[in-house]
Amino acid sequence: MAIWRLYLLPLLLLVLLRAFTSLPTQAAARGGADPSSGIGDGKHGSFSRNLLQDKPEITEEMTRGYMSNSELEVAVKDFGRRCANVSRVYSIGKSVNGSPLWVVEISDKPGQREAEPAFKFIGNVHGDEPVGREVLMQLAYWLCDNYLKDPLATLIVENTHLHILPTLNPDGFALRRRGNANNIDLNRDFPDQFFPINDDINYRQPETRAIMSWIKQEHFTASATLHGGALVANYPWDGSRDKRKQYYGCPDDKAFRYMASVYSQSHYNMSLSKEFRGGITNGALWYPIYGGMQDWNYIHGGCFELTLEISDVKWPKASELLVIWKQNKMSMLNLVASLVKTGVHGRIFAADTGRPIPGSLMVKGIDSKLSASRTFGDYHRILAPGESYEVVASMEGFTPKRTRIMLEREAMNLDFILDPDGTNAQTKPLPNDCGCDDGVKPFLIREAYLWMYLLILFFLLALYVLFRRRISSRLARNPPKRPVAV
């Protein structure tokens, strides 16, 4: 009996040790499960970097050199005044403790609706990852200072609407912790496609609700959130249906891998990663999370969002911020510029009225639908270059139209003019967001008017010729009598 107990004690210790080591670990950047969700992360494999280590205490010395929330607010407003010709400053809401969530929009026509793609950068989602708030302000100032001087800055300002939210979690930053003032991880607070979590709006955090309302107000083409604790570009899906750690790609997996590669390959050394091939990773393969912002943006906003880990250290010394900015500068610029330089862009019109319509765009073989804007009927479809695609435009009451394209490295313009299907044909122009007529008619409509004018002109010319012939004929039969001299 004593021998049996002797063997039992080590066995129990081994079981307990195994149980503790298999518990999900709270990650420092995108990882870790929301404790309220009841969804674990599963095994993390060999990944054991800064993300899964115990969080070091954030000392006063570490925060020195970073802008406080009040200093950041002053910087944002100063930027708005200094760069008023290419920017506007607005708030999308407030944090739990009442801090405004300030956004800087950069464009040659800020605040105006245009048939251009829109991109958003979000920093400081996690309060203890403040690198993004500093780097994004550097990006804003660089674009302002180099507009009309640098071709890339000019391209971005004149052809996109760039929205920058330096901090989504000012309360967490002030408290020097990951979660917000309610200690909720904002990157686990969104509705999830696989599990019924965060579905009750009454329990949703004000910062989360602000993002969700923002997506409905703006027609974002793409987006990226900036985190710290690793060096990699992460793309959907972030979770898997069976909660296992595995590659779980979304319908636009090729396009997302292309976007992530644009960032990684433009970076100082991200693409040289020994942990992540090419410096990019599928979220579910890295480690699954649920209730994340990235997947929600893609599903509910048609917005292609990346999660960018831009610093190995979560809270680096302030003296390192300039180096981190320089290492990520070209990556951020090239990612935004890729919305203009690649993909398929165009507008959808109604053939009977010549007005733009908010139709839908689908690509054969990709189970994802993109909606055109209500104002201009414009769409901006991100696709991996170097492949052939069959693009289909449709809208209720109209006959769908499809065409096959070969997308090279450069962007392609592709407009669609949809004919009413005869059963639910539109009898009056559709309203747009601004309630105005943009005055642009499709090429075929203008051509029809031109032919009508030419026919009328031809008819009038024919009448004139006929009239002249009749007068000449009468004069020939009855020449005028000459006066006789006496």
Short mmCIF file of C-alpha atoms in Angstrom, two decimals:
data_model
loop_
_atom_site.label_atom_id
_atom_site.label_comp_id
_atom_site.label_asym_id
_atom_site.label_seq_id
_atom_site.Cartn_x
_atom_site.Cartn_y
_atom_site.Cartn_z
CA MET A 1 0.00 0.00 0.00
CA ALA A 2 2.85 2.36 0.86
CA ILE A 3 4.53 1.56 -2.47
CA TRP A 4 1.25 2.32 -4.33
CA ARG A 5 1.07 5.75 -2.64
CA LEU A 6 4.69 6.34 -3.52
CA TYR A 7 3.89 5.93 -7.22
CA LEU A 8 0.58 7.83 -6.98
CA LEU A 9 2.08 11.07 -5.65
CA PRO A 10 4.40 11.72 -8.64
CA LEU A 11 1.57 10.70 -10.97
CA LEU A 12 -0.80 13.27 -9.44
CA LEU A 13 1.89 15.94 -9.61
CA LEU A 14 2.46 15.14 -13.28
CA VAL A 15 -1.27 15.39 -14.05
CA LEU A 16 -1.55 18.72 -12.21
CA LEU A 17 1.53 20.08 -13.99
CA ARG A 18 0.08 19.03 -17.35
CA ALA A 19 -3.24 20.71 -16.54
CA PHE A 20 -1.63 24.01 -15.57
CA THR A 21 0.65 24.12 -18.62
CA SER A 22 -2.32 23.52 -20.95
CA LEU A 23 -4.29 26.49 -19.62
CA PRO A 24 -4.73 29.29 -22.21
CA THR A 25 -2.21 32.09 -21.76
CA GLN A 26 -3.21 35.75 -22.02
CA ALA A 27 -1.25 37.08 -24.97
CA ALA A 28 0.18 40.56 -25.11
CA ALA A 29 -0.75 41.54 -28.65
CA ARG A 30 -3.56 39.90 -30.60
CA GLY A 31 -3.66 36.60 -28.69
CA GLY A 32 -5.44 35.39 -25.58
CA ALA A 33 -9.11 34.65 -25.18
CA ASP A 34 -11.71 36.85 -23.63
CA PRO A 35 -12.32 35.21 -20.25
CA SER A 36 -16.03 35.89 -20.55
CA SER A 37 -16.31 34.06 -23.85
CA GLY A 38 -15.39 30.63 -22.56
CA ILE A 39 -13.34 30.03 -25.71
CA GLY A 40 -9.75 28.90 -25.22
CA ASP A 41 -6.87 29.42 -27.59
CA GLY A 42 -5.83 25.78 -27.69
CA LYS A 43 -2.16 24.90 -28.03
CA HIS A 44 0.25 27.53 -29.25
CA GLY A 45 2.87 25.12 -30.59
CA SER A 46 6.44 26.35 -30.35
CA PHE A 47 5.51 30.01 -30.22
CA SER A 48 6.97 31.39 -26.99
CA ARG A 49 8.10 34.92 -27.73
CA ASN A 50 7.21 38.17 -26.00
CA LEU A 51 3.52 37.68 -26.74
CA LEU A 52 3.16 34.79 -24.32
CA GLN A 53 5.64 35.83 -21.68
CA ASP A 54 4.61 37.37 -18.37
CA LYS A 55 3.84 41.04 -18.84
CA PRO A 56 6.59 43.25 -17.39
CA GLU A 57 5.57 46.11 -15.17
CA ILE A 58 5.29 49.36 -17.09
CA THR A 59 7.31 51.85 -15.09
CA GLU A 60 7.29 55.64 -15.13
CA GLU A 61 10.66 55.53 -16.83
CA MET A 62 9.21 53.46 -19.73
CA THR A 63 6.39 55.97 -20.36
CA ARG A 64 8.73 58.96 -20.44
CA GLY A 65 8.93 60.38 -23.98
CA TYR A 66 5.50 59.14 -25.03
CA MET A 67 2.68 61.63 -25.53
CA SER A 68 0.06 61.56 -22.79
CA ASN A 69 -3.59 61.50 -23.84
CA SER A 70 -3.91 65.26 -23.38
CA GLU A 71 -0.68 65.85 -25.32
CA LEU A 72 -1.89 63.59 -28.12
CA GLU A 73 -5.16 65.52 -28.31
CA VAL A 74 -3.22 68.79 -28.59
CA ALA A 75 -1.01 67.26 -31.30
CA VAL A 76 -4.03 66.10 -33.31
CA LYS A 77 -5.69 69.52 -33.16
CA ASP A 78 -2.44 71.30 -33.98
CA PHE A 79 -2.05 69.05 -36.99
CA GLY A 80 -5.57 69.97 -38.12
CA ARG A 81 -4.72 73.66 -37.99
CA ARG A 82 -1.29 73.35 -39.56
CA CYS A 83 -2.42 71.04 -42.38
CA ALA A 84 -5.94 72.37 -42.86
CA ASN A 85 -5.59 72.28 -46.66
CA VAL A 86 -5.27 68.49 -46.69
CA SER A 87 -6.97 67.36 -43.49
CA ARG A 88 -9.88 67.52 -41.10
CA VAL A 89 -10.13 66.39 -37.49
CA TYR A 90 -13.23 64.69 -36.11
CA SER A 91 -14.26 62.34 -33.31
CA ILE A 92 -16.02 58.99 -33.71
CA GLY A 93 -17.08 58.80 -30.06
CA LYS A 94 -15.70 58.61 -26.53
CA SER A 95 -13.98 56.04 -24.35
CA VAL A 96 -15.42 54.68 -21.10
CA ASN A 97 -13.81 57.54 -19.17
CA GLY A 98 -14.93 60.16 -21.67
CA SER A 99 -11.78 60.69 -23.76
CA PRO A 100 -12.64 61.66 -27.36
CA LEU A 101 -11.56 59.19 -30.04
CA TRP A 102 -9.98 61.67 -32.43
CA VAL A 103 -9.49 60.88 -36.11
CA VAL A 104 -7.39 62.72 -38.68
CA GLU A 105 -8.61 62.48 -42.28
CA ILE A 106 -5.99 63.23 -44.94
CA SER A 107 -7.06 64.05 -48.50
CA ASP A 108 -6.95 66.87 -51.02
CA LYS A 109 -10.71 67.15 -50.41
CA PRO A 110 -11.15 66.21 -46.75
CA GLY A 111 -14.71 65.71 -45.61
CA GLN A 112 -16.05 65.44 -49.16
CA ARG A 113 -17.46 62.36 -50.83
CA GLU A 114 -15.40 61.22 -53.80
CA ALA A 115 -15.20 58.16 -56.03
CA GLU A 116 -11.95 57.16 -54.31
CA PRO A 117 -10.92 54.31 -51.99
CA ALA A 118 -10.77 55.01 -48.26
CA PHE A 119 -8.24 53.49 -45.84
CA LYS A 120 -8.08 53.61 -42.04
CA PHE A 121 -5.22 53.09 -39.62
CA ILE A 122 -6.00 52.35 -35.96
CA GLY A 123 -3.40 52.44 -33.21
CA ASN A 124 -3.26 51.60 -29.49
CA VAL A 125 -6.07 49.01 -29.56
CA HIS A 126 -4.41 47.53 -26.52
CA GLY A 127 -3.50 50.09 -23.90
CA ASP A 128 -0.07 48.62 -23.22
CA GLU A 129 0.94 48.71 -26.91
CA PRO A 130 1.44 52.45 -27.54
CA VAL A 131 3.82 52.34 -30.52
CA GLY A 132 0.99 52.83 -33.02
CA ARG A 133 -0.17 56.16 -31.59
CA GLU A 134 3.31 57.65 -32.02
CA VAL A 135 4.04 56.15 -35.44
CA LEU A 136 0.68 57.19 -36.89
CA MET A 137 1.22 60.83 -35.96
CA GLN A 138 4.62 60.63 -37.68
CA LEU A 139 2.85 59.29 -40.78
CA ALA A 140 0.31 62.13 -40.75
CA TYR A 141 2.98 64.81 -40.50
CA TRP A 142 5.10 63.19 -43.21
CA LEU A 143 2.18 63.19 -45.67
CA CYS A 144 1.37 66.82 -44.85
CA ASP A 145 4.99 67.97 -45.19
CA ASN A 146 5.66 66.04 -48.41
CA TYR A 147 2.44 66.65 -50.33
CA LEU A 148 3.27 68.02 -53.81
CA LYS A 149 6.96 67.30 -53.08
CA ASP A 150 7.07 63.50 -52.92
CA PRO A 151 5.22 61.48 -55.62
CA LEU A 152 4.03 58.82 -53.17
CA ALA A 153 2.68 61.38 -50.71
CA THR A 154 0.95 63.22 -53.56
CA LEU A 155 -0.55 59.98 -54.91
CA ILE A 156 -2.04 59.10 -51.52
CA VAL A 157 -3.39 62.59 -50.74
CA GLU A 158 -4.95 63.11 -54.18
CA ASN A 159 -6.33 59.61 -54.81
CA THR A 160 -7.42 58.26 -51.43
CA HIS A 161 -9.12 59.31 -48.21
CA LEU A 162 -6.83 58.21 -45.36
CA HIS A 163 -8.35 58.15 -41.87
CA ILE A 164 -5.99 57.85 -38.88
CA LEU A 165 -7.20 56.99 -35.36
CA PRO A 166 -4.01 57.20 -33.23
CA THR A 167 -5.58 55.64 -30.13
CA LEU A 168 -8.67 53.48 -29.75
CA ASN A 169 -7.90 52.79 -26.11
CA PRO A 170 -6.79 56.01 -24.36
CA ASP A 171 -8.07 54.72 -21.00
CA GLY A 172 -5.98 51.56 -21.21
CA PHE A 173 -2.94 53.64 -22.11
CA ALA A 174 -3.47 55.88 -19.08
CA LEU A 175 -3.89 52.80 -16.86
CA ARG A 176 -0.89 51.11 -18.51
CA ARG A 177 -2.78 47.91 -19.15
CA ARG A 178 -4.11 45.91 -22.10
CA GLY A 179 -7.86 46.35 -21.59
CA ASN A 180 -9.95 49.52 -21.48
CA ALA A 181 -11.26 51.21 -18.33
CA ASN A 182 -13.59 48.23 -17.81
CA ASN A 183 -10.59 45.92 -18.31
CA ILE A 184 -12.12 44.48 -21.51
CA ASP A 185 -9.86 43.48 -24.38
CA LEU A 186 -11.26 45.54 -27.26
CA ASN A 187 -9.91 43.05 -29.79
CA ARG A 188 -12.23 40.39 -28.34
CA ASP A 189 -15.34 42.57 -28.08
CA PHE A 190 -16.77 42.25 -31.60
CA PRO A 191 -19.47 39.81 -32.74
CA ASP A 192 -17.91 36.57 -33.93
CA GLN A 193 -18.81 34.49 -36.99
CA PHE A 194 -18.16 31.12 -35.36
CA PHE A 195 -19.50 31.53 -31.83
CA PRO A 196 -22.39 33.55 -30.32
CA ILE A 197 -20.30 35.97 -28.30
CA ASN A 198 -20.61 39.76 -28.00
CA ASP A 199 -24.00 39.69 -29.71
CA ASP A 200 -25.72 41.79 -27.03
CA ILE A 201 -25.11 45.47 -27.87
CA ASN A 202 -25.85 46.47 -24.27
CA TYR A 203 -22.66 44.74 -23.12
CA ARG A 204 -20.51 46.09 -25.93
CA GLN A 205 -17.84 48.63 -24.98
CA PRO A 206 -18.26 52.26 -26.16
CA GLU A 207 -14.98 52.06 -28.07
CA THR A 208 -16.24 48.98 -29.93
CA ARG A 209 -19.59 50.64 -30.72
CA ALA A 210 -17.72 53.67 -32.05
CA ILE A 211 -15.78 51.51 -34.52
CA MET A 212 -18.91 49.70 -35.65
CA SER A 213 -20.76 52.99 -36.26
CA TRP A 214 -17.71 54.39 -38.07
CA ILE A 215 -17.74 51.47 -40.50
CA LYS A 216 -21.38 52.19 -41.35
CA GLN A 217 -20.71 55.89 -41.95
CA GLU A 218 -17.58 55.54 -44.09
CA HIS A 219 -17.15 53.24 -47.07
CA PHE A 220 -13.70 51.84 -46.17
CA THR A 221 -11.90 49.71 -48.73
CA ALA A 222 -9.12 48.53 -46.43
CA SER A 223 -7.72 48.98 -42.95
CA ALA A 224 -4.89 48.07 -40.59
CA THR A 225 -4.48 48.04 -36.82
CA LEU A 226 -1.05 48.57 -35.27
CA HIS A 227 0.10 46.37 -32.38
CA GLY A 228 3.33 45.55 -30.55
CA GLY A 229 4.96 42.39 -29.25
CA ALA A 230 5.95 40.70 -32.52
CA LEU A 231 7.00 41.51 -36.08
CA VAL A 232 4.50 40.11 -38.60
CA ALA A 233 1.55 41.03 -40.85
CA ASN A 234 -1.50 38.99 -39.79
CA TYR A 235 -4.54 38.34 -42.03
CA PRO A 236 -7.97 36.56 -41.71
CA TRP A 237 -9.38 34.37 -40.55
CA ASP A 238 -8.35 34.94 -36.96
CA GLY A 239 -10.22 31.88 -35.69
CA SER A 240 -11.43 28.50 -36.89
CA ARG A 241 -14.76 26.72 -36.63
CA ASP A 242 -13.41 23.88 -34.49
CA LYS A 243 -11.09 26.15 -32.43
CA ARG A 244 -8.01 24.25 -33.58
CA LYS A 245 -4.73 25.98 -34.44
CA GLN A 246 -4.69 25.60 -38.23
CA TYR A 247 -4.57 27.55 -41.48
CA TYR A 248 -8.12 28.88 -41.95
CA GLY A 249 -8.26 31.18 -44.96
CA CYS A 250 -11.12 33.52 -45.83
CA PRO A 251 -12.64 33.72 -49.35
CA ASP A 252 -10.19 36.51 -50.29
CA ASP A 253 -7.18 34.63 -48.97
CA LYS A 254 -5.02 35.40 -52.03
CA ALA A 255 -5.81 39.12 -51.87
CA PHE A 256 -5.04 39.24 -48.14
CA ARG A 257 -1.76 37.41 -48.60
CA TYR A 258 -0.86 39.93 -51.29
CA MET A 259 -1.71 42.88 -48.99
CA ALA A 260 0.26 41.39 -46.10
CA SER A 261 3.22 40.80 -48.41
CA VAL A 262 3.14 44.41 -49.61
CA TYR A 263 3.62 45.50 -46.00
CA SER A 264 6.16 42.85 -45.06
CA GLN A 265 8.37 43.21 -48.13
CA SER A 266 8.42 47.00 -47.79
CA HIS A 267 9.56 46.72 -44.17
CA TYR A 268 13.14 46.96 -43.00
CA ASN A 269 13.33 43.32 -41.90
CA MET A 270 9.83 41.86 -41.39
CA SER A 271 10.03 39.66 -44.48
CA LEU A 272 13.27 38.11 -43.15
CA SER A 273 11.45 36.58 -40.17
CA LYS A 274 12.54 33.09 -39.16
CA GLU A 275 9.25 32.43 -37.35
CA PHE A 276 6.83 33.61 -40.04
CA ARG A 277 7.56 32.72 -43.64
CA GLY A 278 7.81 35.96 -45.59
CA GLY A 279 6.87 37.91 -42.46
CA ILE A 280 3.15 37.16 -42.84
CA THR A 281 0.76 34.75 -41.12
CA ASN A 282 -2.80 33.54 -41.13
CA GLY A 283 -4.35 34.42 -37.76
CA ALA A 284 -5.85 31.01 -37.01
CA LEU A 285 -2.57 29.30 -37.88
CA TRP A 286 -0.66 31.60 -35.52
CA TYR A 287 -3.14 31.13 -32.68
CA PRO A 288 -6.95 31.42 -32.90
CA ILE A 289 -8.83 34.30 -31.34
CA TYR A 290 -12.56 35.11 -31.32
CA GLY A 291 -14.44 38.39 -31.24
CA GLY A 292 -11.64 40.18 -33.12
CA MET A 293 -11.94 43.42 -35.05
CA GLN A 294 -10.18 42.16 -38.17
CA ASP A 295 -12.69 39.47 -39.17
CA TRP A 296 -15.67 41.65 -38.25
CA ASN A 297 -14.47 44.42 -40.58
CA TYR A 298 -14.21 42.03 -43.51
CA ILE A 299 -17.57 40.32 -42.93
CA HIS A 300 -19.75 43.30 -42.03
CA GLY A 301 -17.97 46.23 -43.67
CA GLY A 302 -16.42 44.71 -46.78
CA CYS A 303 -13.21 46.23 -45.41
CA PHE A 304 -9.98 44.28 -45.91
CA GLU A 305 -8.21 44.65 -42.55
CA LEU A 306 -4.74 43.50 -41.50
CA THR A 307 -3.39 43.20 -37.96
CA LEU A 308 0.16 44.56 -38.03
CA GLU A 309 2.63 43.68 -35.30
CA ILE A 310 5.27 46.37 -35.82
CA SER A 311 7.56 46.08 -32.78
CA ASP A 312 9.09 43.07 -31.05
CA VAL A 313 8.71 44.91 -27.75
CA LYS A 314 5.23 45.91 -26.60
CA TRP A 315 6.33 49.16 -24.96
CA PRO A 316 9.79 50.06 -26.30
CA LYS A 317 11.83 52.96 -25.04
CA ALA A 318 10.84 56.32 -26.47
CA SER A 319 14.33 56.68 -27.91
CA GLU A 320 13.53 53.76 -30.26
CA LEU A 321 10.34 55.28 -31.70
CA LEU A 322 12.06 57.16 -34.51
CA VAL A 323 13.81 53.97 -35.65
CA ILE A 324 10.52 52.03 -35.57
CA TRP A 325 8.85 54.78 -37.61
CA LYS A 326 11.59 54.65 -40.24
CA GLN A 327 11.39 50.84 -40.41
CA ASN A 328 7.62 50.93 -40.98
CA LYS A 329 7.34 54.13 -43.05
CA MET A 330 7.52 52.61 -46.54
CA SER A 331 5.34 49.68 -45.48
CA MET A 332 2.50 51.97 -44.40
CA LEU A 333 2.83 54.20 -47.46
CA ASN A 334 2.96 51.31 -49.93
CA LEU A 335 0.01 49.57 -48.26
CA VAL A 336 -2.20 52.65 -48.67
CA ALA A 337 -0.89 53.36 -52.18
CA SER A 338 -1.66 49.77 -53.23
CA LEU A 339 -5.37 50.68 -53.14
CA VAL A 340 -4.71 52.97 -56.10
CA LYS A 341 -1.92 51.12 -57.87
CA THR A 342 -3.54 47.67 -58.00
CA GLY A 343 -6.97 46.03 -58.05
CA VAL A 344 -10.09 46.74 -60.07
CA HIS A 345 -11.84 50.10 -59.80
CA GLY A 346 -14.96 51.44 -61.46
CA ARG A 347 -18.55 52.60 -61.19
CA ILE A 348 -21.95 51.02 -61.73
CA PHE A 349 -24.64 52.93 -63.67
CA ALA A 350 -28.28 52.42 -64.61
CA ALA A 351 -28.67 52.41 -68.40
CA ASP A 352 -32.15 53.99 -68.32
CA THR A 353 -31.30 57.02 -66.20
CA GLY A 354 -27.53 57.36 -66.52
CA ARG A 355 -27.32 57.68 -62.75
CA PRO A 356 -24.88 55.77 -60.51
CA ILE A 357 -26.46 52.93 -58.51
CA PRO A 358 -25.25 51.10 -55.37
CA GLY A 359 -24.91 47.73 -57.05
CA SER A 360 -22.91 44.74 -55.89
CA LEU A 361 -19.73 43.27 -57.29
CA MET A 362 -18.72 39.63 -57.14
CA VAL A 363 -15.80 37.67 -58.51
CA LYS A 364 -16.49 34.14 -59.72
CA GLY A 365 -14.93 31.60 -57.40
CA ILE A 366 -14.68 34.04 -54.47
CA ASP A 367 -17.57 33.86 -52.01
CA SER A 368 -17.48 37.55 -51.10
CA LYS A 369 -19.75 40.37 -52.21
CA LEU A 370 -18.64 44.00 -52.38
CA SER A 371 -21.15 46.88 -52.42
CA ALA A 372 -20.64 50.04 -54.47
CA SER A 373 -21.17 53.38 -52.74
CA ARG A 374 -24.58 55.05 -52.87
CA THR A 375 -23.14 58.44 -53.74
CA PHE A 376 -21.17 57.65 -56.88
CA GLY A 377 -21.74 53.94 -57.42
CA ASP A 378 -17.98 53.46 -57.18
CA TYR A 379 -16.28 50.28 -56.09
CA HIS A 380 -12.65 49.43 -55.34
CA ARG A 381 -11.96 45.68 -55.41
CA ILE A 382 -8.70 44.38 -53.99
CA LEU A 383 -7.46 41.36 -55.95
CA ALA A 384 -4.13 39.60 -56.18
CA PRO A 385 -2.45 40.65 -59.45
CA GLY A 386 -1.23 38.29 -62.14
CA GLU A 387 -4.45 36.29 -62.49
CA SER A 388 -7.59 36.16 -64.61
CA TYR A 389 -10.94 36.97 -62.99
CA GLU A 390 -14.60 36.91 -64.02
CA VAL A 391 -16.22 39.99 -62.51
CA VAL A 392 -20.02 40.25 -62.13
CA ALA A 393 -22.00 43.43 -61.35
CA SER A 394 -25.60 43.14 -60.23
CA MET A 395 -28.46 44.91 -58.51
CA GLU A 396 -32.09 44.09 -57.81
CA GLY A 397 -34.26 45.21 -60.72
CA PHE A 398 -31.39 45.07 -63.22
CA THR A 399 -29.90 42.42 -65.45
CA PRO A 400 -26.46 41.35 -64.15
CA LYS A 401 -23.44 41.87 -66.39
CA ARG A 402 -20.19 39.96 -66.33
CA THR A 403 -16.81 40.26 -67.97
CA ARG A 404 -13.48 38.44 -67.77
CA ILE A 405 -10.35 40.43 -67.09
CA MET A 406 -6.64 39.75 -66.83
CA LEU A 407 -5.33 41.74 -63.89
CA GLU A 408 -1.70 42.69 -64.30
CA ARG A 409 0.44 44.56 -61.76
CA GLU A 410 -1.28 47.86 -62.54
CA ALA A 411 -4.80 48.84 -61.50
CA MET A 412 -7.66 48.34 -63.94
CA ASN A 413 -10.70 50.58 -64.50
CA LEU A 414 -13.94 48.74 -65.23
CA ASP A 415 -17.37 50.45 -65.38
CA PHE A 416 -20.68 48.59 -65.61
CA ILE A 417 -23.92 49.85 -67.18
CA LEU A 418 -26.85 47.70 -66.07
CA ASP A 419 -30.08 47.40 -68.05
CA PRO A 420 -33.43 47.25 -66.23
CA ASP A 421 -34.67 43.65 -66.29
CA GLY A 422 -38.21 44.68 -67.31
CA THR A 423 -39.95 43.37 -64.22
CA ASN A 424 -38.61 45.58 -61.46
CA ALA A 425 -37.09 48.27 -63.64
CA GLN A 426 -36.24 51.53 -61.99
CA THR A 427 -38.70 54.24 -63.05
CA LYS A 428 -36.97 57.11 -61.32
CA PRO A 429 -33.40 57.95 -60.35
CA LEU A 430 -32.14 56.35 -57.16
CA PRO A 431 -31.27 58.73 -54.34
CA ASN A 432 -27.64 58.96 -53.32
CA ASP A 433 -25.95 59.82 -50.05
CA CYS A 434 -25.64 63.52 -50.74
CA GLY A 435 -29.02 63.92 -52.48
CA CYS A 436 -27.33 65.45 -55.48
CA ASP A 437 -26.77 64.64 -59.14
CA ASP A 438 -23.12 64.16 -59.92
CA GLY A 439 -23.82 65.20 -63.53
CA VAL A 440 -21.85 62.32 -65.03
CA LYS A 441 -23.60 60.22 -67.68
CA PRO A 442 -22.24 56.96 -68.96
CA PHE A 443 -20.53 56.87 -72.31
CA LEU A 444 -23.38 55.02 -74.06
CA ILE A 445 -25.95 57.56 -72.88
CA ARG A 446 -23.88 60.45 -74.15
CA GLU A 447 -23.37 58.59 -77.42
CA ALA A 448 -27.13 58.13 -77.81
CA TYR A 449 -27.71 61.86 -77.36
CA LEU A 450 -24.99 62.61 -79.91
CA TRP A 451 -26.63 60.37 -82.51
CA MET A 452 -30.01 61.99 -81.83
CA TYR A 453 -28.55 65.46 -82.42
CA LEU A 454 -26.86 64.27 -85.62
CA LEU A 455 -30.13 62.79 -86.95
CA ILE A 456 -31.99 66.02 -86.26
CA LEU A 457 -29.24 67.99 -87.97
CA PHE A 458 -29.32 65.63 -90.97
CA PHE A 459 -33.12 65.96 -91.20
CA LEU A 460 -32.94 69.77 -91.17
CA LEU A 461 -30.17 69.72 -93.76
CA ALA A 462 -32.26 67.41 -95.99
CA LEU A 463 -35.24 69.76 -95.72
CA TYR A 464 -33.02 72.69 -96.67
CA VAL A 465 -31.64 70.88 -99.73
CA LEU A 466 -35.14 69.81 -100.80
CA PHE A 467 -36.41 73.36 -100.44
CA ARG A 468 -33.54 74.75 -102.53
CA ARG A 469 -34.19 72.16 -105.26
CA ARG A 470 -37.87 73.09 -105.47
CA ILE A 471 -37.07 76.75 -105.76
CA SER A 472 -34.51 76.04 -108.48
CA SER A 473 -37.00 73.83 -110.37
CA ARG A 474 -39.69 76.52 -110.33
CA LEU A 475 -37.25 79.13 -111.52
CA ALA A 476 -36.20 76.86 -114.37
CA ARG A 477 -39.80 76.34 -115.54
CA ASN A 478 -40.88 79.93 -115.09
CA PRO A 479 -37.86 82.15 -115.58
CA PRO A 480 -38.40 85.79 -114.60
CA LYS A 481 -39.25 88.15 -117.52
CA ARG A 482 -36.67 90.72 -118.40
CA PRO A 483 -37.91 94.31 -118.92
CA VAL A 484 -38.06 95.37 -122.60
CA ALA A 485 -36.26 98.57 -123.49
CA VAL A 486 -38.39 101.16 -125.33
#
